[in-house]
């Protein structure tokens, strides 16, 4: 894999950060005399604001300011090529709020997380396999149809680990998500 990332701090002169990256991955798996390969190319961009952006009223914003709030707006596109099987694209956008209460408590809430998945091309080998699987009751063919996926999610993390400190630490993560 090759990964290139660029960060620009204070991009809008209000302590906002801009991050963008490109990643290319090549994978090969040998199985007998056959080699299955895949390629993935993804590009992403994010703008991180050091505050809670709308739609909260000023009272809520003021109370959240004690917790080091951030708002992250992200978009990405991923292209996957599995020769002899399929080519697929995934366009994603998200809007994420994060807070940190003290040193140990971390919160994240994403009211908007949207993906559009499109199988650009299906090769004959995949089509033949899908037909066989469908005849046997396997619904995998639905995974290769165009899809619009939206969800809302959030998490809470407790972590009292400090590098270099010799003590028992605790880590707890709770995640909730609803989508489809």
Short mmCIF file of C-alpha atoms in Angstrom, two decimals, residues 3-153:
data_model
loop_
_atom_site.label_atom_id
_atom_site.label_comp_id
_atom_site.label_asym_id
_atom_site.label_seq_id
_atom_site.Cartn_x
_atom_site.Cartn_y
_atom_site.Cartn_z
CA UNK A 3 -0.51 6.36 1.35
CA UNK A 4 0.05 10.11 0.85
CA UNK A 5 -1.50 12.64 3.22
CA UNK A 6 -1.48 16.42 3.21
CA UNK A 7 -2.54 18.58 6.17
CA UNK A 8 -2.98 22.34 6.24
CA UNK A 9 -3.43 23.79 9.70
CA UNK A 10 -5.32 27.05 10.23
CA UNK A 11 -6.58 26.92 6.64
CA UNK A 12 -9.40 29.48 7.15
CA UNK A 13 -7.49 31.48 9.80
CA UNK A 14 -9.78 30.24 12.58
CA UNK A 15 -7.72 27.16 13.62
CA UNK A 16 -9.49 24.91 11.10
CA UNK A 17 -7.56 21.96 9.71
CA UNK A 18 -7.79 20.64 6.17
CA UNK A 19 -6.70 17.05 5.52
CA UNK A 20 -6.58 15.24 2.23
CA UNK A 21 -5.13 11.90 1.26
CA UNK A 22 -4.72 9.37 -1.49
CA UNK A 23 -4.19 5.67 -0.89
CA UNK A 24 -3.38 2.90 -3.36
CA UNK A 25 -3.42 -0.75 -2.30
CA UNK A 26 -2.46 -3.81 -4.31
CA UNK A 27 -3.12 -7.29 -2.97
CA UNK A 28 -2.34 -10.72 -4.35
CA UNK A 29 -3.37 -14.04 -2.82
CA UNK A 30 -1.98 -17.28 -4.22
CA UNK A 31 -4.32 -20.25 -4.24
CA UNK A 32 -2.80 -23.26 -5.94
CA UNK A 33 -1.79 -22.22 -9.45
CA UNK A 34 -4.11 -19.22 -9.38
CA UNK A 35 -3.44 -15.74 -8.01
CA UNK A 36 -6.39 -13.62 -6.93
CA UNK A 37 -5.56 -9.94 -7.00
CA UNK A 38 -7.29 -6.73 -6.17
CA UNK A 39 -6.52 -3.04 -6.36
CA UNK A 40 -8.02 -0.22 -4.36
CA UNK A 41 -7.61 3.51 -4.92
CA UNK A 42 -9.17 6.00 -2.54
CA UNK A 43 -9.11 9.75 -2.12
CA UNK A 44 -10.48 11.70 0.82
CA UNK A 45 -10.79 15.25 2.07
CA UNK A 46 -11.82 16.57 5.47
CA UNK A 47 -12.33 19.96 7.05
CA UNK A 48 -12.12 20.00 10.86
CA UNK A 49 -13.50 22.97 12.79
CA UNK A 50 -12.44 23.55 16.43
CA UNK A 51 -16.03 24.20 17.48
CA UNK A 52 -19.51 22.78 17.26
CA UNK A 53 -21.20 23.96 14.09
CA UNK A 54 -24.98 24.33 13.71
CA UNK A 55 -27.80 23.43 14.39
CA UNK A 56 -27.32 23.84 18.13
CA UNK A 57 -28.47 27.02 19.88
CA UNK A 58 -25.89 29.29 21.54
CA UNK A 59 -26.60 27.94 25.07
CA UNK A 60 -25.83 24.36 24.02
CA UNK A 61 -22.77 25.50 22.05
CA UNK A 62 -21.48 27.41 25.07
CA UNK A 63 -21.88 24.40 27.37
CA UNK A 64 -20.14 22.12 24.82
CA UNK A 65 -17.16 24.48 24.53
CA UNK A 66 -15.88 23.14 27.87
CA UNK A 67 -15.36 19.74 26.22
CA UNK A 68 -12.93 20.61 23.40
CA UNK A 69 -15.55 20.24 20.62
CA UNK A 70 -14.73 19.60 16.99
CA UNK A 71 -16.85 19.30 13.86
CA UNK A 72 -15.49 17.18 11.01
CA UNK A 73 -16.90 17.27 7.48
CA UNK A 74 -15.51 14.47 5.31
CA UNK A 75 -15.92 13.22 1.76
CA UNK A 76 -14.21 10.31 0.05
CA UNK A 77 -14.29 8.14 -3.04
CA UNK A 78 -13.01 4.56 -3.22
CA UNK A 79 -12.50 2.53 -6.40
CA UNK A 80 -12.01 -1.25 -6.10
CA UNK A 81 -10.92 -3.45 -9.00
CA UNK A 82 -11.05 -7.23 -8.67
CA UNK A 83 -9.96 -8.43 -12.15
CA UNK A 84 -12.21 -11.15 -13.55
CA UNK A 85 -14.87 -10.32 -10.93
CA UNK A 86 -15.95 -6.68 -10.59
CA UNK A 87 -15.14 -2.99 -10.42
CA UNK A 88 -16.88 -0.95 -7.73
CA UNK A 89 -17.03 2.67 -6.61
CA UNK A 90 -18.09 4.08 -3.24
CA UNK A 91 -18.81 7.77 -2.67
CA UNK A 92 -19.13 8.73 1.00
CA UNK A 93 -19.84 11.88 2.99
CA UNK A 94 -20.11 12.40 6.73
CA UNK A 95 -20.63 15.08 9.33
CA UNK A 96 -19.19 14.24 12.77
CA UNK A 97 -19.19 15.99 16.14
CA UNK A 98 -16.56 15.02 18.73
CA UNK A 99 -16.05 16.05 22.36
CA UNK A 100 -13.54 15.20 25.06
CA UNK A 101 -14.48 15.44 28.72
CA UNK A 102 -11.29 15.50 30.76
CA UNK A 103 -8.46 13.13 29.94
CA UNK A 104 -10.44 9.90 29.85
CA UNK A 105 -13.85 10.44 28.20
CA UNK A 106 -14.33 10.76 24.44
CA UNK A 107 -17.63 11.20 22.60
CA UNK A 108 -18.52 11.19 18.92
CA UNK A 109 -21.86 11.67 17.16
CA UNK A 110 -22.47 11.52 13.41
CA UNK A 111 -25.98 12.63 12.41
CA UNK A 112 -25.07 12.29 8.72
CA UNK A 113 -23.10 9.41 7.21
CA UNK A 114 -24.08 8.69 3.60
CA UNK A 115 -22.60 6.27 1.06
CA UNK A 116 -23.49 5.62 -2.55
CA UNK A 117 -22.15 2.26 -3.70
CA UNK A 118 -22.09 1.39 -7.39
CA UNK A 119 -20.78 -1.75 -9.07
CA UNK A 120 -19.34 -0.24 -12.23
CA UNK A 121 -18.68 -3.52 -13.99
CA UNK A 122 -19.36 -7.21 -13.36
CA UNK A 123 -17.24 -9.71 -15.27
CA UNK A 124 -18.67 -12.94 -16.61
CA UNK A 125 -16.99 -15.11 -13.97
CA UNK A 126 -18.76 -13.21 -11.20
CA UNK A 127 -22.08 -13.28 -13.06
CA UNK A 128 -21.82 -17.06 -13.46
CA UNK A 129 -21.00 -17.50 -9.77
CA UNK A 130 -23.85 -15.22 -8.69
CA UNK A 131 -26.30 -17.20 -10.86
CA UNK A 132 -25.17 -20.46 -9.26
CA UNK A 133 -25.34 -19.03 -5.75
CA UNK A 134 -28.79 -17.50 -6.40
CA UNK A 135 -30.08 -20.90 -7.55
CA UNK A 136 -28.84 -22.33 -4.24
CA UNK A 137 -30.61 -19.63 -2.21
CA UNK A 138 -27.60 -17.35 -1.56
CA UNK A 139 -28.66 -13.66 -1.74
CA UNK A 140 -25.13 -12.35 -2.46
CA UNK A 141 -26.25 -10.83 -5.80
CA UNK A 142 -27.90 -8.00 -3.84
CA UNK A 143 -24.48 -6.86 -2.62
CA UNK A 144 -23.63 -5.92 -6.22
CA UNK A 145 -26.63 -3.70 -6.88
CA UNK A 146 -26.48 0.07 -6.62
CA UNK A 147 -27.12 1.14 -3.07
CA UNK A 148 -27.74 4.32 -1.13
CA UNK A 149 -26.76 3.77 2.48
CA UNK A 150 -27.41 6.28 5.22
CA UNK A 151 -26.83 5.93 8.91
CA UNK A 152 -26.58 7.78 12.17
CA UNK A 153 -24.01 6.68 14.71
#
